[in-house]
Short mmCIF file of C-alpha atoms in Angstrom, two decimals:
data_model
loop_
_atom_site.label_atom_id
_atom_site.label_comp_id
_atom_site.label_asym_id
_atom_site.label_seq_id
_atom_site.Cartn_x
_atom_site.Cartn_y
_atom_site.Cartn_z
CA UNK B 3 145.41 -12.52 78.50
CA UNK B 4 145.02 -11.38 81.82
CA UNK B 5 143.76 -13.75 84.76
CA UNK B 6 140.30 -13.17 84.98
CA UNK B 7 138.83 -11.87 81.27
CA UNK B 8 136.84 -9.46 82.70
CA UNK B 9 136.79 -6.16 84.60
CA UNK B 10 135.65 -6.90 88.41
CA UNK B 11 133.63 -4.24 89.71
CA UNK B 12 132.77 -5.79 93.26
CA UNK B 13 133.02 -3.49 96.29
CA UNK B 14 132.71 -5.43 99.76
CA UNK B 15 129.93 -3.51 100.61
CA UNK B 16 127.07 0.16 100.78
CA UNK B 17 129.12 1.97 102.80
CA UNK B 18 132.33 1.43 99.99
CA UNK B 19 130.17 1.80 97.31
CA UNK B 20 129.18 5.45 98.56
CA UNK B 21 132.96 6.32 98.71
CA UNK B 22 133.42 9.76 96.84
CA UNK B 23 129.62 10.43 97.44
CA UNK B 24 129.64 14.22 98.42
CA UNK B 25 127.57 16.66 99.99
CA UNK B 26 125.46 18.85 97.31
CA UNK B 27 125.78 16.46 94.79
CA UNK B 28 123.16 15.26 92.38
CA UNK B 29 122.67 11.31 92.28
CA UNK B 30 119.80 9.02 90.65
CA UNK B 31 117.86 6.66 92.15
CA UNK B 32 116.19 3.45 90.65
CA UNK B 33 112.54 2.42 91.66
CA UNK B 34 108.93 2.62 91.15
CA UNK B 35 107.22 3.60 94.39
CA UNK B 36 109.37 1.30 96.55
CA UNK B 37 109.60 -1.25 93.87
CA UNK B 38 113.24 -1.97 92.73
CA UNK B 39 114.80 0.67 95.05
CA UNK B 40 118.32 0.54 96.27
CA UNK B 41 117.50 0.02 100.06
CA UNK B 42 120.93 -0.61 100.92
CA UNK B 43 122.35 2.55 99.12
CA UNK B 44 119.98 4.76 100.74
CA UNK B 45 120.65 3.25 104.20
CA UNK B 46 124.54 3.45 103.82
CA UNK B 47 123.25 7.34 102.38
CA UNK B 48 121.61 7.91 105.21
CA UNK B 49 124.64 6.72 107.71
CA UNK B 50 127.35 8.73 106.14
CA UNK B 51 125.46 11.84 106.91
CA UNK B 52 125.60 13.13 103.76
CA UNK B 53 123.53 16.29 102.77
CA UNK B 54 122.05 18.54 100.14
CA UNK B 55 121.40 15.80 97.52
CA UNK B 56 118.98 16.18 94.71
CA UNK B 57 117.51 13.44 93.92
CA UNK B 58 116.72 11.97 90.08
CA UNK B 59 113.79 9.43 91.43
CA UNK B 60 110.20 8.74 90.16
CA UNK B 61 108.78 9.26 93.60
CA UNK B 62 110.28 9.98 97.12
CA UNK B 63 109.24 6.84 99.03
CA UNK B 64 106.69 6.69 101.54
CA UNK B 65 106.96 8.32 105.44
CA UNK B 66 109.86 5.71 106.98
CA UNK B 67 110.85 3.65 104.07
CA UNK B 68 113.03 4.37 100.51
CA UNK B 69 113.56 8.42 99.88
CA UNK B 70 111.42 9.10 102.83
CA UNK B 71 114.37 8.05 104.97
CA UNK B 72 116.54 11.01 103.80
CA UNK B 73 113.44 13.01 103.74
CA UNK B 74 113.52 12.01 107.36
CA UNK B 75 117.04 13.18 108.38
CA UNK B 76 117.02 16.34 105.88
CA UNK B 77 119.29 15.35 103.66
CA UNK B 78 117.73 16.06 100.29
CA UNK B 79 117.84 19.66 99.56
CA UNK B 80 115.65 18.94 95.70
CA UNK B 81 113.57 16.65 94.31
CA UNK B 82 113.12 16.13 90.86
CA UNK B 83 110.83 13.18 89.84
CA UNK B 84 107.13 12.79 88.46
CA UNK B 85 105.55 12.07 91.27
CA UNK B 86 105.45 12.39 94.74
CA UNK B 87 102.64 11.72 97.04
CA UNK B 88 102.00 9.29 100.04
CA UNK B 89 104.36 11.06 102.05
CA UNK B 90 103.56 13.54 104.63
CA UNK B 91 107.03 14.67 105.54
CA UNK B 92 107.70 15.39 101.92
CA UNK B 93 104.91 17.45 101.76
CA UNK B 94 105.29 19.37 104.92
CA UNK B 95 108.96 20.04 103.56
CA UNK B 96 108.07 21.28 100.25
CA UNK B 97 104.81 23.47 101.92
CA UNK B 98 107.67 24.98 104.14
CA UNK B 99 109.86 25.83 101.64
CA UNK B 100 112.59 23.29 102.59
CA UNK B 101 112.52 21.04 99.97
CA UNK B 102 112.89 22.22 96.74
CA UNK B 103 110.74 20.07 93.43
CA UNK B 104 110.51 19.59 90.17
CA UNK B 105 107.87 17.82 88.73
CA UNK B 106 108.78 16.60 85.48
CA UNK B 107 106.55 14.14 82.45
CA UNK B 108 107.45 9.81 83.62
CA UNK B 109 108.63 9.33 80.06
CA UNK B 110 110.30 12.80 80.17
CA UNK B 111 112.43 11.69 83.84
CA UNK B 112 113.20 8.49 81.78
CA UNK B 113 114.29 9.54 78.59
CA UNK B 114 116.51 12.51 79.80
CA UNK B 115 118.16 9.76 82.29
CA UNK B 116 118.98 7.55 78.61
CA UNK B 117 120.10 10.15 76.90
CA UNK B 118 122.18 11.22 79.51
CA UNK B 119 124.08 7.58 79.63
CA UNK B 120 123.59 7.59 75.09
CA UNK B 121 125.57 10.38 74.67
CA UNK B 122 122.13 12.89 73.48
CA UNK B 123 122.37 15.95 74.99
CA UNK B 124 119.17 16.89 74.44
CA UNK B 125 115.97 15.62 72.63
CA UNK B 126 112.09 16.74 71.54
CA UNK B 127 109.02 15.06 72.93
CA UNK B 128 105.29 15.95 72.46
CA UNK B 129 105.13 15.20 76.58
CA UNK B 130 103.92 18.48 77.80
CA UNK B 131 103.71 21.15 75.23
CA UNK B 132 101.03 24.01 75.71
CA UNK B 133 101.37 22.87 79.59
CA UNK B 134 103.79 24.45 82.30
CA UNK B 135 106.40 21.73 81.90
CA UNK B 136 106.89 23.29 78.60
CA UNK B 137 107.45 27.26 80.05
CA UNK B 138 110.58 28.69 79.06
CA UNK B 139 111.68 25.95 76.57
CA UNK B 140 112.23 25.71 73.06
CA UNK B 141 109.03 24.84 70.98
CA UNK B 142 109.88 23.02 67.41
CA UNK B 143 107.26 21.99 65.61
CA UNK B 144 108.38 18.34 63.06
CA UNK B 145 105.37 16.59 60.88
CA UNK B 146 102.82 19.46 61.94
CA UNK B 147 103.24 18.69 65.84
CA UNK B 148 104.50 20.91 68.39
CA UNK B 149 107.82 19.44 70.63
CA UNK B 150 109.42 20.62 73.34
CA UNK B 151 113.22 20.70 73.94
CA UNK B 152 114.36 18.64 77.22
CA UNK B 153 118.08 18.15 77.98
CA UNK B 154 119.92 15.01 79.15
CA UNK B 155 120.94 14.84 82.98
CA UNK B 156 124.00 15.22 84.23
CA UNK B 157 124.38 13.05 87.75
CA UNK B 158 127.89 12.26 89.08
CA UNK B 159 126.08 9.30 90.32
CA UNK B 160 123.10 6.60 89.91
CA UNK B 161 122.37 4.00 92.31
CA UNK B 162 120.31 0.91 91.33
CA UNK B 163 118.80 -2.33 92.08
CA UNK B 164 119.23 -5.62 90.45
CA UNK B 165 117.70 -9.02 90.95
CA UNK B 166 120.99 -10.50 89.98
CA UNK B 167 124.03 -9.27 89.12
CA UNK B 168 127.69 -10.98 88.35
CA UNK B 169 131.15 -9.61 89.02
CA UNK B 170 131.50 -7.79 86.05
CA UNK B 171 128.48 -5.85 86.83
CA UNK B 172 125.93 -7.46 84.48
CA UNK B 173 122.81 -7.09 85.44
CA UNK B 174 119.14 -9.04 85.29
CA UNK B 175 116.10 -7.18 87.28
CA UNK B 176 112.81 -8.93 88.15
CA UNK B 177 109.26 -8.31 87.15
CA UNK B 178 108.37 -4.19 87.28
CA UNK B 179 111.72 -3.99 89.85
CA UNK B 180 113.19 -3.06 86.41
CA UNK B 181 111.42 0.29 85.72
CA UNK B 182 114.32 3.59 86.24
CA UNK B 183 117.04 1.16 87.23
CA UNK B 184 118.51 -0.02 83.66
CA UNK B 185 118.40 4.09 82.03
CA UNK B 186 120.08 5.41 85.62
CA UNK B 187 122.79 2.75 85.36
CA UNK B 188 123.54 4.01 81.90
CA UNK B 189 123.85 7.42 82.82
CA UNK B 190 125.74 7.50 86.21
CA UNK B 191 129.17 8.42 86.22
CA UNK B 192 129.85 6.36 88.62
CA UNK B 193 126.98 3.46 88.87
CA UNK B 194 126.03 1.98 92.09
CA UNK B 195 124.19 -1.18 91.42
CA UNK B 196 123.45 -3.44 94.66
CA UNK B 197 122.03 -7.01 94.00
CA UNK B 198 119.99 -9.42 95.86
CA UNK B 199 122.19 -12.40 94.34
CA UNK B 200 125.59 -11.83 93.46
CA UNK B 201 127.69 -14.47 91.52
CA UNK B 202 130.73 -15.09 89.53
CA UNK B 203 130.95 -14.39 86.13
CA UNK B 204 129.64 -17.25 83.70
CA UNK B 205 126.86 -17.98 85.92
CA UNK B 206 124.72 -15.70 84.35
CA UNK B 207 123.68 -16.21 80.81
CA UNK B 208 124.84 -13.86 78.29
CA UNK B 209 121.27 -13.95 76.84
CA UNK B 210 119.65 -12.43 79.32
CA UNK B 211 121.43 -9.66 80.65
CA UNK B 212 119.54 -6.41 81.04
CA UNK B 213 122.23 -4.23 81.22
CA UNK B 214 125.73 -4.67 80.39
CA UNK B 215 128.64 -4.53 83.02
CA UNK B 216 130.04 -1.70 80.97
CA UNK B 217 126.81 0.72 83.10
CA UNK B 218 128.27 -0.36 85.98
CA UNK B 219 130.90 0.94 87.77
CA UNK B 220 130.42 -0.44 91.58
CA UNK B 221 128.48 -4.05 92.49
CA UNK B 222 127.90 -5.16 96.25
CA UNK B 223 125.80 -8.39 97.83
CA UNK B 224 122.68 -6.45 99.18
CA UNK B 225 121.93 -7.78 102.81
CA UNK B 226 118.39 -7.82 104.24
CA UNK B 227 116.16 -6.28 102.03
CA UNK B 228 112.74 -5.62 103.35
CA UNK B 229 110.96 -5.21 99.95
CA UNK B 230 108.29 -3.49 101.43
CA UNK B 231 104.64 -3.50 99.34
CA UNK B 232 102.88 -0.04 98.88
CA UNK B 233 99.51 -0.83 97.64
CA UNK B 234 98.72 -4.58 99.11
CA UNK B 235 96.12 -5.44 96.42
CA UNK B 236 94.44 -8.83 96.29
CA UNK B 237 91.52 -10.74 95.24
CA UNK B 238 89.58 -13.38 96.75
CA UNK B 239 89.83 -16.78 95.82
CA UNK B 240 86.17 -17.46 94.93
CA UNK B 241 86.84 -15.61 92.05
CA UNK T 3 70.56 8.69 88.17
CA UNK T 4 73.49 8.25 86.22
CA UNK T 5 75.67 5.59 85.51
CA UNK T 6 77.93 3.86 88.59
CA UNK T 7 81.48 4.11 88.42
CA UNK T 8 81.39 0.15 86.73
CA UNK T 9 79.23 1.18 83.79
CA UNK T 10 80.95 4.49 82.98
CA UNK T 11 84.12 1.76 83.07
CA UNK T 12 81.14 -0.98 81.05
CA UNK T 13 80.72 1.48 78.61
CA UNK T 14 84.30 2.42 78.02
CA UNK T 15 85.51 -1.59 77.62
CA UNK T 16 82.57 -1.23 74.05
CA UNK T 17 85.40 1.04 72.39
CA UNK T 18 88.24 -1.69 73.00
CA UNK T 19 88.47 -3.88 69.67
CA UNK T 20 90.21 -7.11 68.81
CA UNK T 21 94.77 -6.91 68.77
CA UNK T 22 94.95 -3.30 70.99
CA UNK T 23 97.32 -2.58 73.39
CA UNK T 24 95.66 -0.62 76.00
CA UNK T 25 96.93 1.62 79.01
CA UNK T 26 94.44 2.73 81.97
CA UNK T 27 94.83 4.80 84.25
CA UNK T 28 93.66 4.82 87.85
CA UNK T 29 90.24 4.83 89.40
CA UNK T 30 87.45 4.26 86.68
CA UNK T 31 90.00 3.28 83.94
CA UNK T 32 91.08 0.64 86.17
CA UNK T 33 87.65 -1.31 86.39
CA UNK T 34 87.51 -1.21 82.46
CA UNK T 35 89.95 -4.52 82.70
CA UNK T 36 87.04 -6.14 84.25
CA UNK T 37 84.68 -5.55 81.48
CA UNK T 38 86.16 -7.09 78.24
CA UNK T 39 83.67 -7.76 75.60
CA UNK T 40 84.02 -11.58 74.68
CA UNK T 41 85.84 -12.60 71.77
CA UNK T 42 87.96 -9.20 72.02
CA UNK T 43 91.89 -9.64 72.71
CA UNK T 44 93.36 -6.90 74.19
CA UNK T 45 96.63 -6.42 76.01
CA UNK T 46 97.16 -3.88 79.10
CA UNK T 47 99.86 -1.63 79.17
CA UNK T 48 101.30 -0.46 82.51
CA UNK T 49 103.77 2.66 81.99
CA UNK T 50 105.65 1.69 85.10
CA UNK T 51 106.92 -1.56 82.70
CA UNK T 52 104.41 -4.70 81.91
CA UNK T 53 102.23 -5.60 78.66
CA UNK T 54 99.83 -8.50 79.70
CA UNK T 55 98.78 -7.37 83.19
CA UNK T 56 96.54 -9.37 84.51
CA UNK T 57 94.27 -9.36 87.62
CA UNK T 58 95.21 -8.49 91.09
CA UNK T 59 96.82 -11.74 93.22
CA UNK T 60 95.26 -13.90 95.17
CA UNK T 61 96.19 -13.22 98.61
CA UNK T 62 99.23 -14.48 99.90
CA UNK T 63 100.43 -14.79 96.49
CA UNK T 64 101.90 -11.21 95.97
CA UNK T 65 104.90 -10.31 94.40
CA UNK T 66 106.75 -6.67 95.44
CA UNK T 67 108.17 -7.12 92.29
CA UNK T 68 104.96 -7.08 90.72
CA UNK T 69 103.01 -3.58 90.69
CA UNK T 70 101.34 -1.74 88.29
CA UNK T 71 101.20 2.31 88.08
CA UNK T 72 99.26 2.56 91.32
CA UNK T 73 101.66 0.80 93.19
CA UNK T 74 99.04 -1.76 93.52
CA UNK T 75 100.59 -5.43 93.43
CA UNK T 76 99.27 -7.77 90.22
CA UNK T 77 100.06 -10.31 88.46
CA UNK T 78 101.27 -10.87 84.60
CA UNK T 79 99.27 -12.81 82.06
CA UNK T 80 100.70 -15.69 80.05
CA UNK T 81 102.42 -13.67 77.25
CA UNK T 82 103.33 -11.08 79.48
CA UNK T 83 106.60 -8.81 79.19
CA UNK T 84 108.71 -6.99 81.09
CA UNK T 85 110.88 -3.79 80.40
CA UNK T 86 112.16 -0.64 81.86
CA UNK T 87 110.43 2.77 81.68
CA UNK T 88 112.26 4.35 79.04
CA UNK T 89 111.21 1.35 76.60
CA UNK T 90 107.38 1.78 78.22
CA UNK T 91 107.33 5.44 76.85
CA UNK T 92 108.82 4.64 73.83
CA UNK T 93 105.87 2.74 73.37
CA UNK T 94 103.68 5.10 74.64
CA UNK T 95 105.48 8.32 72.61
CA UNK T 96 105.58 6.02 69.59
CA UNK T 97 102.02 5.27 69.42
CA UNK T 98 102.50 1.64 69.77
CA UNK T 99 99.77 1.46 72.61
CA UNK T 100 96.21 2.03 70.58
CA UNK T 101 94.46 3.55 73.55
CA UNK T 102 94.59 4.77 76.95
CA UNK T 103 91.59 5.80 79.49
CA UNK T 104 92.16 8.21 82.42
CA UNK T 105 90.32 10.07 84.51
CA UNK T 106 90.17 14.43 84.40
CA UNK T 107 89.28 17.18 86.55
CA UNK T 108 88.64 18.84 83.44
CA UNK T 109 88.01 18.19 79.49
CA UNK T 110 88.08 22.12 76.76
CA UNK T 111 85.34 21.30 74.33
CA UNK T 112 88.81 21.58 71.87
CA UNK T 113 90.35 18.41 73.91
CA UNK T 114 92.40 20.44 76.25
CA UNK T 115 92.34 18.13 79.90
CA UNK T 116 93.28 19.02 83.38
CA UNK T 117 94.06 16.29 85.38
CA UNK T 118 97.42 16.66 87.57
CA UNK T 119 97.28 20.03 89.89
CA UNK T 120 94.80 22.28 91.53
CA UNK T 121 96.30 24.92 92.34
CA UNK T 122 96.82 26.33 96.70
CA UNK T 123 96.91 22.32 97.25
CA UNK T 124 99.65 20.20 97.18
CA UNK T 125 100.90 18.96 93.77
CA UNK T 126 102.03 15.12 93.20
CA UNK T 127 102.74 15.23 89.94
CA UNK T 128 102.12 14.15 86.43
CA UNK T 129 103.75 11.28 86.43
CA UNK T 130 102.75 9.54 83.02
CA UNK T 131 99.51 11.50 82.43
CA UNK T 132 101.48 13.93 79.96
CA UNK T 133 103.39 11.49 78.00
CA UNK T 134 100.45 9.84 77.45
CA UNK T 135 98.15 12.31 76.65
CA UNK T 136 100.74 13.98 74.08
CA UNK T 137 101.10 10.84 72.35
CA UNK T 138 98.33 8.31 72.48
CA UNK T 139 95.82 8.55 68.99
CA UNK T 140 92.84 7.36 70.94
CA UNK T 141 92.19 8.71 74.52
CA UNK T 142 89.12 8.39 76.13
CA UNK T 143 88.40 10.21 79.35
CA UNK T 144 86.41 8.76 82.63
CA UNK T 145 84.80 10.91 84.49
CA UNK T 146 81.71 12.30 86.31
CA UNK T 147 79.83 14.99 84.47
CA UNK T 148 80.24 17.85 87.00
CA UNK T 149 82.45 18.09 90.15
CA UNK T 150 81.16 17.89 94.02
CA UNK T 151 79.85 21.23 93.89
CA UNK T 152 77.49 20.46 90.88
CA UNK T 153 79.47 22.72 88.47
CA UNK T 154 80.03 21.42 84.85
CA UNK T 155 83.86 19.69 84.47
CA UNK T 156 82.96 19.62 80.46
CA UNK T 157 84.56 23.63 79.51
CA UNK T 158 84.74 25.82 77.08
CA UNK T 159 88.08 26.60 78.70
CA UNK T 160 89.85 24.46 81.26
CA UNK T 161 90.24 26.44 84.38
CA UNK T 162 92.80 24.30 86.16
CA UNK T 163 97.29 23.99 85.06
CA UNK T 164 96.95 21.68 81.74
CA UNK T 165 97.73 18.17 81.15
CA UNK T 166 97.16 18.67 77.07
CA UNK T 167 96.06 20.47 74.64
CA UNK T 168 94.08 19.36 72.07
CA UNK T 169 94.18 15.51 72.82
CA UNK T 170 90.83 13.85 73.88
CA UNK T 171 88.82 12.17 71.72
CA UNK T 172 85.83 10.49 73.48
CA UNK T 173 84.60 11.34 77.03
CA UNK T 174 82.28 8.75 78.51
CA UNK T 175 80.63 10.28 82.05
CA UNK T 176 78.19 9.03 84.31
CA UNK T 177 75.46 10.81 82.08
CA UNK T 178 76.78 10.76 78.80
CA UNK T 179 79.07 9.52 75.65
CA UNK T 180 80.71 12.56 73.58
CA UNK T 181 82.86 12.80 71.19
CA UNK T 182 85.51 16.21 71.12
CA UNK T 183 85.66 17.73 67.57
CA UNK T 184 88.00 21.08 68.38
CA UNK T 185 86.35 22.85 65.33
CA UNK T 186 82.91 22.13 66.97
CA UNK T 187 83.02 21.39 70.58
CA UNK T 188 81.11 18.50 72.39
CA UNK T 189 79.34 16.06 70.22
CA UNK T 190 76.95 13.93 72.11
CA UNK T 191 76.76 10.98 71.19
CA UNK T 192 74.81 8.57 73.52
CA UNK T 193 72.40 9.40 76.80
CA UNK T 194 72.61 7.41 79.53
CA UNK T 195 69.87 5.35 80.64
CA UNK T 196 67.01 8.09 82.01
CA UNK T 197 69.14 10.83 81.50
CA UNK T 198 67.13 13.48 79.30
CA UNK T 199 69.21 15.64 76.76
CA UNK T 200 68.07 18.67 78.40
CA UNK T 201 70.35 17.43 81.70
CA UNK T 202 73.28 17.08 80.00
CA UNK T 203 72.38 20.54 78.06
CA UNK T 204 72.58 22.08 81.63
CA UNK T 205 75.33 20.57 82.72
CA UNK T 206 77.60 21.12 80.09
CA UNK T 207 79.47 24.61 80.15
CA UNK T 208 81.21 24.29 76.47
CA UNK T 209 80.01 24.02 73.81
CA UNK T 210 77.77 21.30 73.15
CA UNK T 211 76.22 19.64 69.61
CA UNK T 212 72.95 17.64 70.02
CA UNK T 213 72.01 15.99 66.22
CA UNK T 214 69.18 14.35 65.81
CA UNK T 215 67.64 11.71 68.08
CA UNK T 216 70.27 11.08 70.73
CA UNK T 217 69.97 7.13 71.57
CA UNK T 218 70.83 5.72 75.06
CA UNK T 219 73.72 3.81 76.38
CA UNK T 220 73.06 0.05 75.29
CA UNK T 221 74.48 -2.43 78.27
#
């Protein structure tokens, strides 16, 4: 028996969890809009100077905040998510030529990002057959419905966001904040998962974890996020 | 004089029934949430990760942890879930959510629907629109009857990059109810209040089946 029982994967903090991080690589990135994004990973990103990414992400962030900080600084040379407005930069980029994008189906970006991290190399979904997501793939048709053939990623690495997260790198996410995040931890090589609370092992209940430690190859203490709301939506209270 | 944006979403909420999980999508779809015929549980599916969404917050209660689809914040009914977006399309893909509502640019009087890109201006994306459409058993389409510059957005052939093919069901608009039937095109079902049949004759481009004495839109 060793002294701890379990396999720490704490790093002091972004800029050591980015060690290794290379020019031209491709990396995932967690989030919904700018909900559960890993602000301090993209900062620390952003800092090192690092260039040509493409990025696995949903969306690219808004103007000055999430993606749209790379965007910013030209460091992402492709984009592949499912969705990508509300920024202008991103747009003027990809109008220009810069920026390179690949729109791809939501459940599509997700699934290929699991089976990456399940060991699937590849898998058939109804999501865009007979559309131009489906142009140059493999058609199969099973129980009288057409599929098309989409292949796991392959991303040397994935950085996420957790609500909570313990030594060992298991992690719990809050509300929608889960979204990408669990799938990309799975199928990082090297998984990047910054925390808003991070505590010793035991604290967190074995229950509850969302994804296992085992995803995770890198944890850090996130400092000052700014959780920033896209779409402020409220009603009034007369109601 | 058509139906408002809120009764094309009125007349949608008639087609939920009692123990469906439902996903809408944004604009009209939205508003059908705030039409839910009494006695009628239904649960709403948001692909971005919660069952049991429930109305926007009041103010100065939001959550950025809380969003829906449209990045818009919300809140989560008692009996709510969360999960992560893989598990949201394997609901979606597995036909575990009975019905989902969005809006089109475009319905083929076979089901084909253009919703996502117009081509020369810039492209978002999909986003969930094709997992959904690919998948769901009972998708109903808001929309108004003809675009800005009057022209018909019911086809025999949609004009605009595809969303699906052969996937819509029911199409409410601001003038009418249809249902698609590939083999047959356009079936029309219900008028809305005022609107003659002749109207919706001209404004529908595909093909179009009138049978009988078409009744109107009951509110």
């Amino acid at each position: 028996m060793s002294a701890n029982n379990y396999i720490s994967k704490v790093v002091p903090n972004a800029a050591a969890a980015i060690e290794g991080l290379e020019n031209d690589m491709t990396v995932m990135f967690g989030g919904f809009g700018l909900c559960g994004i890993p602000e301090n990973s993209i900062a620390a990103i952003r800092d090192a100077g690092i260039t040509g990414i493409t990025c696995i992400s949903n969306n690219a962030g808004v103007d000055d905040f999430g993606l749209g900080l790379l965007l910013q600084t030209r460091q992402i040379k492709k984009m592949i998510a499912s969705y990508v407005g509300e920024n202008d930069e991103f747009e003027r980029q990809m109008l220009s030529g810069e920026l390179d994008v690949e729109l791809i189906p939501q459940g599509t970006l997700a699934e290929r990002c699991r089976a990456a991290g399940a060991g699937i190399p590849a898998f058939y979904t109804p999501a865009g057959y007979g559309t131009e997501v489906a142009e140059g793939k493999e058609v199969r048709v099973f129980n009288g419905k057409p599929h098309v053939l989409e292949h796991a990623f392959d991303a040397p690495f994935a950085f996420v966001k957790a609500w909570k997260g313990d030594k060992a790198g298991n992690l719990i996410f809050k509300g929608t904040a889960r979204n990408f995040n669990p799938m990309m931890a799975m199928a990082g090589k090297i998984t990047v998962a910054e925390v808003e609370e991070l505590v010793e092992v035991g604290e967190l209940d074995p229950n509850s974890i969302h994804i296992p430690g085992i995803f995770v190859q890198r944890i850090f203490q996130g400092m000052d996020y700014e959780k920033r709301i896209e779409q402020r939506t409220v009603r009034a209270k007369s109601e | 004089m058509g139906l408002s944006k809120d009764q094309i979403a009125q007349r949608i909420a008639q087609e939920l029934r009692d123990g469906w999980y439902v996903n809408l999508g944004i604009g009209i779809p939205t508003l059908v949430a705030n039409h839910i015929p009494k006695g009628i549980n239904v649960e709403f599916q948001s692909e971005n990760g919660i069952l049991g969404m429930g109305p926007f917050p009041f103010e100065g209660e939001e959550d950025a942890d809380l969003i829906n689809a449209g990045k818009q914040t919300i809140t989560a009914l008692a009996g709510a879930s969360f999960f992560s977006s893989e598990l949201s399309f394997a609901m979606i893909r597995g036909q575990h959510v009975q019905l989902t509502v969005l809006g089109a640019m475009e319905v083929s009087d076979s089901g084909d629907i253009a919703n996502w890109k117009i081509p020369g201006r810039m492209v978002k994306g999909m986003g969930g629109a094709m997992d959904l459409v690919a998948s769901a058993e009972n998708i109903i389409v808001a929309m108004q009857h003809t675009n800005r510059a009057g022209e018909s957005k019911l086809l025999t052939e949609c004009s605009l990059p595809l969303t699906g093919v052969k996937c819509v069901k029911k199409i409410v608009t601001d003038l009418a109810v249809l249902e698609v039937d590939p083999e047959r095109g356009f079936i029309l079902l219900e008028r809305a209040p005022g609107i003659t049949v002749e109207e919706i004759q001209s404004k529908t481009a595909g093909r179009l089946v009138v049978e009988g004495e078409v009744p109107e839109m009951q509110f």
